[in-house]
């Protein structure tokens, strides 16, 4: 898994055993024990499609605001992440006001002229922390970045990201395979196989092999809770903004991209992993 000072990778998952299996098999791993720091317990971020971010938990004093930035076209803002910190980036729409607030009370999605906001937080976890999205374990993180997109949460939907730990010793992923990847340059990748209802670690391992940054979305779906509903990989250019997997049908109608196809990706736009909550 690659880590870059401006665009580190971010990830998400299924059950804890599968998450640990990912760390052991998705990337090369070292079994060297890591130190345990009992000072960090847990912190929970709660937000809606229009922001209203709340931070709670016994370790909320370990959280520091890192700013808000307007983003367009699905692009990610390159927040700085100081060494030793975990960066949490939460994407949402601007908060409504006045008449707009009343009019938007029943609106599921904001009008297209709105630009999304990314709110960033630095968390001093000390060591490994387990990230959970709406109660489902997603990934062990340390000195890394995790991005969550709530722009599709709907008018009353809420998204919860919980960081907790440390809990014993965790293997350290080896990101050497992605060290030479330039996060500012478009590059070709081969689309992976993805099945709706697949365990997040299985899908995440395929994305990590391709050195793709990830942004998580939690939405209702027709499969088991905590599994992947779909992924959207950004395509460079304007004719095909994303490659959505799995395909909605098995044909190549209307130029639909399928697993095994090679695409030119836009690294300024994270890959969206939609998880069923």
PDB file of C-alpha atoms in Angstrom:
ATOM      1  CA  UNK A   1       0.000   0.000   0.000  1.00  0.00           C
ATOM      2  CA  UNK A   2       1.493   3.338  -0.927  1.00  0.00           C
ATOM      3  CA  UNK A   3       1.662   6.274   1.411  1.00  0.00           C
ATOM      4  CA  UNK A   4       2.260   9.807   0.155  1.00  0.00           C
ATOM      5  CA  UNK A   5       2.562  12.945   2.307  1.00  0.00           C
ATOM      6  CA  UNK A   6      -0.221  14.616   0.350  1.00  0.00           C
ATOM      7  CA  UNK A   7      -2.355  11.735  -0.921  1.00  0.00           C
ATOM      8  CA  UNK A   8      -2.019   8.659   1.334  1.00  0.00           C
ATOM      9  CA  UNK A   9      -4.228   5.673   0.640  1.00  0.00           C
ATOM     10  CA  UNK A  10      -7.415   5.031   2.659  1.00  0.00           C
ATOM     11  CA  UNK A  11      -9.312   1.803   3.104  1.00  0.00           C
ATOM     12  CA  UNK A  12     -12.489  -0.110   4.362  1.00  0.00           C
ATOM     13  CA  UNK A  13     -13.611  -3.769   5.289  1.00  0.00           C
ATOM     14  CA  UNK A  14     -15.777  -6.677   6.570  1.00  0.00           C
ATOM     15  CA  UNK A  15     -15.376  -8.866   9.636  1.00  0.00           C
ATOM     16  CA  UNK A  16     -12.297  -8.534  11.857  1.00  0.00           C
ATOM     17  CA  UNK A  17     -10.784 -11.916  10.881  1.00  0.00           C
ATOM     18  CA  UNK A  18     -11.088 -10.977   7.228  1.00  0.00           C
ATOM     19  CA  UNK A  19      -9.523  -7.579   7.918  1.00  0.00           C
ATOM     20  CA  UNK A  20      -6.555  -9.273   9.530  1.00  0.00           C
ATOM     21  CA  UNK A  21      -6.347 -11.695   6.623  1.00  0.00           C
ATOM     22  CA  UNK A  22      -6.183  -8.754   4.223  1.00  0.00           C
ATOM     23  CA  UNK A  23      -3.257  -7.259   6.051  1.00  0.00           C
ATOM     24  CA  UNK A  24      -1.513 -10.608   5.834  1.00  0.00           C
ATOM     25  CA  UNK A  25      -2.276 -11.339   2.168  1.00  0.00           C
ATOM     26  CA  UNK A  26      -3.429  -8.134   0.405  1.00  0.00           C
ATOM     27  CA  UNK A  27       0.063  -6.642   0.703  1.00  0.00           C
ATOM     28  CA  UNK A  28       3.363  -8.072   1.788  1.00  0.00           C
ATOM     29  CA  UNK A  29       3.405  -7.891   5.574  1.00  0.00           C
ATOM     30  CA  UNK A  30       5.861  -7.965   8.391  1.00  0.00           C
ATOM     31  CA  UNK A  31       4.986  -9.814  11.566  1.00  0.00           C
ATOM     32  CA  UNK A  32       7.244  -7.588  13.636  1.00  0.00           C
ATOM     33  CA  UNK A  33       5.327  -6.661  16.806  1.00  0.00           C
ATOM     34  CA  UNK A  34       4.308  -3.034  17.241  1.00  0.00           C
ATOM     35  CA  UNK A  35       4.300  -1.129  20.474  1.00  0.00           C
ATOM     36  CA  UNK A  36       1.102  -0.798  22.462  1.00  0.00           C
ATOM     37  CA  UNK A  37      -0.045   2.676  23.476  1.00  0.00           C
ATOM     38  CA  UNK A  38      -2.928   2.533  25.951  1.00  0.00           C
ATOM     39  CA  UNK A  39      -3.497   6.311  25.846  1.00  0.00           C
ATOM     40  CA  UNK A  40      -5.869   6.149  22.859  1.00  0.00           C
ATOM     41  CA  UNK A  41      -9.223   4.429  23.398  1.00  0.00           C
ATOM     42  CA  UNK A  42     -11.899   5.461  20.870  1.00  0.00           C
ATOM     43  CA  UNK A  43     -13.374   8.408  19.001  1.00  0.00           C
ATOM     44  CA  UNK A  44     -16.488   8.587  16.840  1.00  0.00           C
ATOM     45  CA  UNK A  45     -17.242  10.952  13.936  1.00  0.00           C
ATOM     46  CA  UNK A  46     -20.908  11.400  12.984  1.00  0.00           C
ATOM     47  CA  UNK A  47     -21.966  13.411   9.931  1.00  0.00           C
ATOM     48  CA  UNK A  48     -24.792  13.822   7.451  1.00  0.00           C
ATOM     49  CA  UNK A  49     -24.938  14.752   3.787  1.00  0.00           C
ATOM     50  CA  UNK A  50     -24.970  18.432   4.852  1.00  0.00           C
ATOM     51  CA  UNK A  51     -22.138  18.124   7.346  1.00  0.00           C
ATOM     52  CA  UNK A  52     -23.139  18.791  10.974  1.00  0.00           C
ATOM     53  CA  UNK A  53     -20.071  16.846  12.092  1.00  0.00           C
ATOM     54  CA  UNK A  54     -19.980  15.676  15.699  1.00  0.00           C
ATOM     55  CA  UNK A  55     -16.938  14.226  17.458  1.00  0.00           C
ATOM     56  CA  UNK A  56     -17.459  12.094  20.567  1.00  0.00           C
ATOM     57  CA  UNK A  57     -15.716   9.393  22.561  1.00  0.00           C
ATOM     58  CA  UNK A  58     -13.286   9.028  25.410  1.00  0.00           C
ATOM     59  CA  UNK A  59     -10.347  10.062  23.196  1.00  0.00           C
ATOM     60  CA  UNK A  60     -11.938  13.093  21.519  1.00  0.00           C
ATOM     61  CA  UNK A  61      -9.152  15.283  22.940  1.00  0.00           C
ATOM     62  CA  UNK A  62      -6.791  13.428  20.588  1.00  0.00           C
ATOM     63  CA  UNK A  63      -8.619  15.013  17.614  1.00  0.00           C
ATOM     64  CA  UNK A  64      -7.532  18.312  16.046  1.00  0.00           C
ATOM     65  CA  UNK A  65      -9.295  20.177  13.230  1.00  0.00           C
ATOM     66  CA  UNK A  66      -7.204  20.404  10.057  1.00  0.00           C
ATOM     67  CA  UNK A  67      -9.475  22.675   8.011  1.00  0.00           C
ATOM     68  CA  UNK A  68     -12.309  22.675   5.468  1.00  0.00           C
ATOM     69  CA  UNK A  69     -11.837  22.870   1.709  1.00  0.00           C
ATOM     70  CA  UNK A  70     -14.237  23.151  -1.223  1.00  0.00           C
ATOM     71  CA  UNK A  71     -13.740  20.420  -3.834  1.00  0.00           C
ATOM     72  CA  UNK A  72     -15.276  19.892  -7.267  1.00  0.00           C
ATOM     73  CA  UNK A  73     -15.472  17.092  -9.789  1.00  0.00           C
ATOM     74  CA  UNK A  74     -14.980  14.428  -7.130  1.00  0.00           C
ATOM     75  CA  UNK A  75     -11.380  15.511  -6.621  1.00  0.00           C
ATOM     76  CA  UNK A  76      -9.682  15.108  -3.257  1.00  0.00           C
ATOM     77  CA  UNK A  77      -7.956  17.996  -1.491  1.00  0.00           C
ATOM     78  CA  UNK A  78      -4.292  17.157  -0.660  1.00  0.00           C
ATOM     79  CA  UNK A  79      -4.375  17.840   3.083  1.00  0.00           C
ATOM     80  CA  UNK A  80      -1.012  17.662   4.831  1.00  0.00           C
ATOM     81  CA  UNK A  81      -0.608  14.803   7.288  1.00  0.00           C
ATOM     82  CA  UNK A  82       2.143  15.346   9.880  1.00  0.00           C
ATOM     83  CA  UNK A  83       4.299  12.300  10.703  1.00  0.00           C
ATOM     84  CA  UNK A  84       2.776  10.082  13.371  1.00  0.00           C
ATOM     85  CA  UNK A  85      -0.791  11.350  12.843  1.00  0.00           C
ATOM     86  CA  UNK A  86      -3.855   9.718  11.302  1.00  0.00           C
ATOM     87  CA  UNK A  87      -5.782  11.948   8.882  1.00  0.00           C
ATOM     88  CA  UNK A  88      -9.579  11.670   8.650  1.00  0.00           C
ATOM     89  CA  UNK A  89     -11.226  13.412   5.671  1.00  0.00           C
ATOM     90  CA  UNK A  90     -15.036  13.675   5.656  1.00  0.00           C
ATOM     91  CA  UNK A  91     -16.784  14.778   2.440  1.00  0.00           C
ATOM     92  CA  UNK A  92     -20.214  16.445   2.602  1.00  0.00           C
ATOM     93  CA  UNK A  93     -22.311  19.191   1.034  1.00  0.00           C
ATOM     94  CA  UNK A  94     -22.453  22.750   2.448  1.00  0.00           C
ATOM     95  CA  UNK A  95     -24.863  23.376   5.307  1.00  0.00           C
ATOM     96  CA  UNK A  96     -28.130  24.969   4.103  1.00  0.00           C
ATOM     97  CA  UNK A  97     -29.386  28.253   5.518  1.00  0.00           C
ATOM     98  CA  UNK A  98     -32.562  30.355   5.545  1.00  0.00           C
ATOM     99  CA  UNK A  99     -35.213  29.474   2.975  1.00  0.00           C
ATOM    100  CA  UNK A 100     -32.817  27.025   1.397  1.00  0.00           C
ATOM    101  CA  UNK A 101     -32.853  24.972   4.610  1.00  0.00           C
ATOM    102  CA  UNK A 102     -36.626  24.610   4.581  1.00  0.00           C
ATOM    103  CA  UNK A 103     -36.666  23.776   0.898  1.00  0.00           C
ATOM    104  CA  UNK A 104     -33.942  21.149   1.333  1.00  0.00           C
ATOM    105  CA  UNK A 105     -35.675  19.441   4.284  1.00  0.00           C
ATOM    106  CA  UNK A 106     -37.171  16.834   1.946  1.00  0.00           C
ATOM    107  CA  UNK A 107     -34.471  16.902  -0.731  1.00  0.00           C
ATOM    108  CA  UNK A 108     -32.456  13.688  -0.977  1.00  0.00           C
ATOM    109  CA  UNK A 109     -29.564  15.225  -2.908  1.00  0.00           C
ATOM    110  CA  UNK A 110     -28.384  18.837  -3.215  1.00  0.00           C
ATOM    111  CA  UNK A 111     -28.722  20.753  -6.488  1.00  0.00           C
ATOM    112  CA  UNK A 112     -25.881  20.195  -8.966  1.00  0.00           C
ATOM    113  CA  UNK A 113     -24.505  23.733  -8.568  1.00  0.00           C
ATOM    114  CA  UNK A 114     -23.305  22.941  -5.024  1.00  0.00           C
ATOM    115  CA  UNK A 115     -19.608  22.112  -4.547  1.00  0.00           C
ATOM    116  CA  UNK A 116     -18.750  19.490  -1.942  1.00  0.00           C
ATOM    117  CA  UNK A 117     -16.786  20.275   1.219  1.00  0.00           C
ATOM    118  CA  UNK A 118     -13.977  18.161   2.685  1.00  0.00           C
ATOM    119  CA  UNK A 119     -13.487  18.535   6.439  1.00  0.00           C
ATOM    120  CA  UNK A 120     -10.202  17.192   7.762  1.00  0.00           C
ATOM    121  CA  UNK A 121      -9.195  16.040  11.246  1.00  0.00           C
ATOM    122  CA  UNK A 122      -5.863  14.861  12.638  1.00  0.00           C
ATOM    123  CA  UNK A 123      -6.038  12.067  15.217  1.00  0.00           C
ATOM    124  CA  UNK A 124      -3.199  11.123  17.538  1.00  0.00           C
ATOM    125  CA  UNK A 125      -3.845   7.373  17.884  1.00  0.00           C
ATOM    126  CA  UNK A 126      -0.293   6.573  18.962  1.00  0.00           C
ATOM    127  CA  UNK A 127      -0.393   3.162  17.314  1.00  0.00           C
ATOM    128  CA  UNK A 128      -2.811   0.996  15.329  1.00  0.00           C
ATOM    129  CA  UNK A 129      -6.500   1.934  15.376  1.00  0.00           C
ATOM    130  CA  UNK A 130      -9.421  -0.075  14.021  1.00  0.00           C
ATOM    131  CA  UNK A 131     -11.721   1.923  11.725  1.00  0.00           C
ATOM    132  CA  UNK A 132     -15.417   0.968  11.648  1.00  0.00           C
ATOM    133  CA  UNK A 133     -17.951   2.392   9.198  1.00  0.00           C
ATOM    134  CA  UNK A 134     -21.510   2.352  10.562  1.00  0.00           C
ATOM    135  CA  UNK A 135     -20.530  -0.390  12.985  1.00  0.00           C
ATOM    136  CA  UNK A 136     -18.701  -2.598  10.471  1.00  0.00           C
ATOM    137  CA  UNK A 137     -14.916  -3.085  10.861  1.00  0.00           C
ATOM    138  CA  UNK A 138     -13.163  -1.753   7.804  1.00  0.00           C
ATOM    139  CA  UNK A 139      -9.407  -1.532   8.329  1.00  0.00           C
ATOM    140  CA  UNK A 140      -6.537  -1.210  10.760  1.00  0.00           C
ATOM    141  CA  UNK A 141      -4.828   2.159  10.308  1.00  0.00           C
ATOM    142  CA  UNK A 142      -1.671   3.780  11.559  1.00  0.00           C
ATOM    143  CA  UNK A 143      -0.034   7.005  10.292  1.00  0.00           C
ATOM    144  CA  UNK A 144      -2.353   6.892   7.317  1.00  0.00           C
ATOM    145  CA  UNK A 145      -5.428   8.575   5.808  1.00  0.00           C
ATOM    146  CA  UNK A 146      -9.055   7.460   5.675  1.00  0.00           C
ATOM    147  CA  UNK A 147     -11.680   9.223   3.558  1.00  0.00           C
ATOM    148  CA  UNK A 148     -15.447   8.918   4.012  1.00  0.00           C
ATOM    149  CA  UNK A 149     -18.018  10.401   1.612  1.00  0.00           C
ATOM    150  CA  UNK A 150     -21.452  11.262   3.077  1.00  0.00           C
ATOM    151  CA  UNK A 151     -22.770  13.208   0.077  1.00  0.00           C
ATOM    152  CA  UNK A 152     -25.166  10.356  -0.771  1.00  0.00           C
ATOM    153  CA  UNK A 153     -26.454   9.897   2.775  1.00  0.00           C
ATOM    154  CA  UNK A 154     -29.797  11.553   1.935  1.00  0.00           C
ATOM    155  CA  UNK A 155     -31.677  14.271   3.815  1.00  0.00           C
ATOM    156  CA  UNK A 156     -31.846  12.404   7.135  1.00  0.00           C
ATOM    157  CA  UNK A 157     -29.101   9.817   6.757  1.00  0.00           C
ATOM    158  CA  UNK A 158     -26.132   9.791   9.137  1.00  0.00           C
ATOM    159  CA  UNK A 159     -22.727   8.200   8.627  1.00  0.00           C
ATOM    160  CA  UNK A 160     -20.613   7.022  11.568  1.00  0.00           C
ATOM    161  CA  UNK A 161     -16.858   6.478  11.527  1.00  0.00           C
ATOM    162  CA  UNK A 162     -15.359   5.019  14.709  1.00  0.00           C
ATOM    163  CA  UNK A 163     -11.652   4.690  15.490  1.00  0.00           C
ATOM    164  CA  UNK A 164     -10.696   2.438  18.398  1.00  0.00           C
ATOM    165  CA  UNK A 165      -7.586   0.759  19.699  1.00  0.00           C
ATOM    166  CA  UNK A 166      -4.902  -0.222  20.075  1.00  0.00           C
ATOM    167  CA  UNK A 167      -5.709  -3.896  20.593  1.00  0.00           C
ATOM    168  CA  UNK A 168      -2.556  -5.967  20.663  1.00  0.00           C
ATOM    169  CA  UNK A 169      -0.014  -6.360  17.908  1.00  0.00           C
ATOM    170  CA  UNK A 170      -0.802  -5.834  14.220  1.00  0.00           C
ATOM    171  CA  UNK A 171       1.293  -6.677  11.139  1.00  0.00           C
ATOM    172  CA  UNK A 172       2.658  -3.702   9.235  1.00  0.00           C
ATOM    173  CA  UNK A 173       1.643  -3.593   5.527  1.00  0.00           C
ATOM    174  CA  UNK A 174       4.533  -3.218   3.130  1.00  0.00           C
ATOM    175  CA  UNK A 175       3.877  -0.442   0.608  1.00  0.00           C
ATOM    176  CA  UNK A 176       7.085  -0.836  -1.400  1.00  0.00           C
ATOM    177  CA  UNK A 177       5.181  -1.993  -4.503  1.00  0.00           C
ATOM    178  CA  UNK A 178       3.552   1.447  -4.786  1.00  0.00           C
ATOM    179  CA  UNK A 179       6.499   3.629  -3.756  1.00  0.00           C
ATOM    180  CA  UNK A 180       7.287   4.626  -7.344  1.00  0.00           C
ATOM    181  CA  UNK A 181       3.707   5.656  -8.212  1.00  0.00           C
ATOM    182  CA  UNK A 182       3.326   9.396  -8.839  1.00  0.00           C
ATOM    183  CA  UNK A 183      -0.040  10.516  -7.354  1.00  0.00           C
ATOM    184  CA  UNK A 184      -0.172  13.510  -9.709  1.00  0.00           C
ATOM    185  CA  UNK A 185       0.091  11.575 -12.994  1.00  0.00           C
ATOM    186  CA  UNK A 186      -2.695   9.694 -14.768  1.00  0.00           C
ATOM    187  CA  UNK A 187      -1.837   6.010 -15.235  1.00  0.00           C
ATOM    188  CA  UNK A 188      -3.299   2.831 -16.674  1.00  0.00           C
ATOM    189  CA  UNK A 189      -4.819   0.094 -14.501  1.00  0.00           C
ATOM    190  CA  UNK A 190      -6.689  -3.115 -15.304  1.00  0.00           C
ATOM    191  CA  UNK A 191     -10.211  -3.224 -13.855  1.00  0.00           C
ATOM    192  CA  UNK A 192     -10.530  -5.955 -11.180  1.00  0.00           C
ATOM    193  CA  UNK A 193     -13.282  -8.524 -10.763  1.00  0.00           C
ATOM    194  CA  UNK A 194     -15.865  -7.294  -8.245  1.00  0.00           C
ATOM    195  CA  UNK A 195     -19.018  -9.048  -7.083  1.00  0.00           C
ATOM    196  CA  UNK A 196     -21.855  -7.377  -5.211  1.00  0.00           C
ATOM    197  CA  UNK A 197     -21.896  -8.746  -1.663  1.00  0.00           C
ATOM    198  CA  UNK A 198     -18.168  -9.513  -1.665  1.00  0.00           C
ATOM    199  CA  UNK A 199     -16.206  -9.078   1.547  1.00  0.00           C
ATOM    200  CA  UNK A 200     -14.531  -5.680   1.702  1.00  0.00           C
ATOM    201  CA  UNK A 201     -11.013  -7.084   2.344  1.00  0.00           C
ATOM    202  CA  UNK A 202     -11.173  -9.153  -0.853  1.00  0.00           C
ATOM    203  CA  UNK A 203     -12.097  -6.124  -2.946  1.00  0.00           C
ATOM    204  CA  UNK A 204      -9.690  -3.873  -1.096  1.00  0.00           C
ATOM    205  CA  UNK A 205      -6.782  -6.221  -1.755  1.00  0.00           C
ATOM    206  CA  UNK A 206      -7.410  -5.951  -5.506  1.00  0.00           C
ATOM    207  CA  UNK A 207      -7.510  -2.162  -5.307  1.00  0.00           C
ATOM    208  CA  UNK A 208      -4.328  -2.024  -3.233  1.00  0.00           C
ATOM    209  CA  UNK A 209      -2.544  -4.147  -5.830  1.00  0.00           C
ATOM    210  CA  UNK A 210      -3.353  -1.376  -8.302  1.00  0.00           C
ATOM    211  CA  UNK A 211      -2.148   1.342  -5.878  1.00  0.00           C
ATOM    212  CA  UNK A 212      -5.561   3.071  -5.906  1.00  0.00           C
ATOM    213  CA  UNK A 213      -6.613   5.548  -3.228  1.00  0.00           C
ATOM    214  CA  UNK A 214      -9.982   4.738  -1.668  1.00  0.00           C
ATOM    215  CA  UNK A 215     -12.898   6.789  -0.373  1.00  0.00           C
ATOM    216  CA  UNK A 216     -15.691   4.952   1.448  1.00  0.00           C
ATOM    217  CA  UNK A 217     -19.417   5.453   1.037  1.00  0.00           C
ATOM    218  CA  UNK A 218     -22.012   3.787   3.280  1.00  0.00           C
ATOM    219  CA  UNK A 219     -25.411   3.185   1.659  1.00  0.00           C
ATOM    220  CA  UNK A 220     -28.345   0.775   1.925  1.00  0.00           C
ATOM    221  CA  UNK A 221     -28.273  -2.144  -0.465  1.00  0.00           C
ATOM    222  CA  UNK A 222     -29.619  -5.585  -1.245  1.00  0.00           C
ATOM    223  CA  UNK A 223     -26.747  -7.648   0.119  1.00  0.00           C
ATOM    224  CA  UNK A 224     -25.276  -8.584   3.508  1.00  0.00           C
ATOM    225  CA  UNK A 225     -24.465  -5.656   5.755  1.00  0.00           C
ATOM    226  CA  UNK A 226     -20.828  -4.629   5.841  1.00  0.00           C
ATOM    227  CA  UNK A 227     -20.075  -6.007   2.353  1.00  0.00           C
ATOM    228  CA  UNK A 228     -19.271  -4.199  -0.890  1.00  0.00           C
ATOM    229  CA  UNK A 229     -22.192  -3.110  -3.035  1.00  0.00           C
ATOM    230  CA  UNK A 230     -20.072  -1.594  -5.819  1.00  0.00           C
ATOM    231  CA  UNK A 231     -16.931   0.376  -6.571  1.00  0.00           C
ATOM    232  CA  UNK A 232     -16.402   3.373  -8.848  1.00  0.00           C
ATOM    233  CA  UNK A 233     -12.927   3.841 -10.346  1.00  0.00           C
ATOM    234  CA  UNK A 234     -12.321   7.316 -11.834  1.00  0.00           C
ATOM    235  CA  UNK A 235     -11.435   7.523 -15.512  1.00  0.00           C
ATOM    236  CA  UNK A 236      -9.312  10.366 -16.861  1.00  0.00           C
ATOM    237  CA  UNK A 237     -11.154  12.653 -19.272  1.00  0.00           C
ATOM    238  CA  UNK A 238     -14.794  13.682 -19.580  1.00  0.00           C
ATOM    239  CA  UNK A 239     -16.417  11.020 -21.764  1.00  0.00           C
ATOM    240  CA  UNK A 240     -16.482   8.315 -19.027  1.00  0.00           C
ATOM    241  CA  UNK A 241     -16.204   9.817 -15.527  1.00  0.00           C
ATOM    242  CA  UNK A 242     -16.131   6.485 -13.649  1.00  0.00           C
ATOM    243  CA  UNK A 243     -15.934   2.763 -14.297  1.00  0.00           C
ATOM    244  CA  UNK A 244     -18.596   1.147 -12.092  1.00  0.00           C
ATOM    245  CA  UNK A 245     -18.123  -2.448 -10.964  1.00  0.00           C
ATOM    246  CA  UNK A 246     -19.779  -4.863 -10.974  1.00  0.00           C
ATOM    247  CA  UNK A 247     -21.473  -3.914 -14.273  1.00  0.00           C
ATOM    248  CA  UNK A 248     -25.246  -3.526 -14.092  1.00  0.00           C
ATOM    249  CA  UNK A 249     -25.511  -6.075 -16.901  1.00  0.00           C
ATOM    250  CA  UNK A 250     -23.191  -8.522 -18.642  1.00  0.00           C
ATOM    251  CA  UNK A 251     -23.066  -6.737 -21.981  1.00  0.00           C
ATOM    252  CA  UNK A 252     -20.881  -4.055 -23.491  1.00  0.00           C
ATOM    253  CA  UNK A 253     -23.892  -1.965 -24.422  1.00  0.00           C
ATOM    254  CA  UNK A 254     -23.186   1.774 -24.569  1.00  0.00           C
ATOM    255  CA  UNK A 255     -19.449   1.186 -24.171  1.00  0.00           C
ATOM    256  CA  UNK A 256     -19.745  -0.257 -20.669  1.00  0.00           C
ATOM    257  CA  UNK A 257     -16.391  -1.074 -19.066  1.00  0.00           C
ATOM    258  CA  UNK A 258     -15.915  -4.612 -17.746  1.00  0.00           C
ATOM    259  CA  UNK A 259     -13.377  -6.394 -15.525  1.00  0.00           C
ATOM    260  CA  UNK A 260     -10.142  -6.983 -17.429  1.00  0.00           C
ATOM    261  CA  UNK A 261     -10.449  -3.756 -19.420  1.00  0.00           C
ATOM    262  CA  UNK A 262      -7.551  -1.314 -19.145  1.00  0.00           C
ATOM    263  CA  UNK A 263      -8.428   2.284 -18.276  1.00  0.00           C
ATOM    264  CA  UNK A 264      -6.512   5.516 -17.729  1.00  0.00           C
ATOM    265  CA  UNK A 265      -7.235   6.566 -14.142  1.00  0.00           C
ATOM    266  CA  UNK A 266      -7.325  10.060 -12.670  1.00  0.00           C
ATOM    267  CA  UNK A 267      -5.459   9.803  -9.307  1.00  0.00           C
ATOM    268  CA  UNK A 268      -6.827  13.146  -8.085  1.00  0.00           C
ATOM    269  CA  UNK A 269     -10.227  11.454  -7.691  1.00  0.00           C
ATOM    270  CA  UNK A 270     -10.331   8.581  -5.155  1.00  0.00           C
ATOM    271  CA  UNK A 271     -11.920   5.243  -5.978  1.00  0.00           C
ATOM    272  CA  UNK A 272     -15.312   5.031  -4.243  1.00  0.00           C
ATOM    273  CA  UNK A 273     -16.041   1.819  -2.355  1.00  0.00           C
ATOM    274  CA  UNK A 274     -19.756   1.608  -1.567  1.00  0.00           C
ATOM    275  CA  UNK A 275     -20.375  -0.472   1.567  1.00  0.00           C
ATOM    276  CA  UNK A 276     -23.832  -1.799   2.508  1.00  0.00           C
ATOM    277  CA  UNK A 277     -24.889  -0.535   5.939  1.00  0.00           C
TER     278      UNK A 277
END
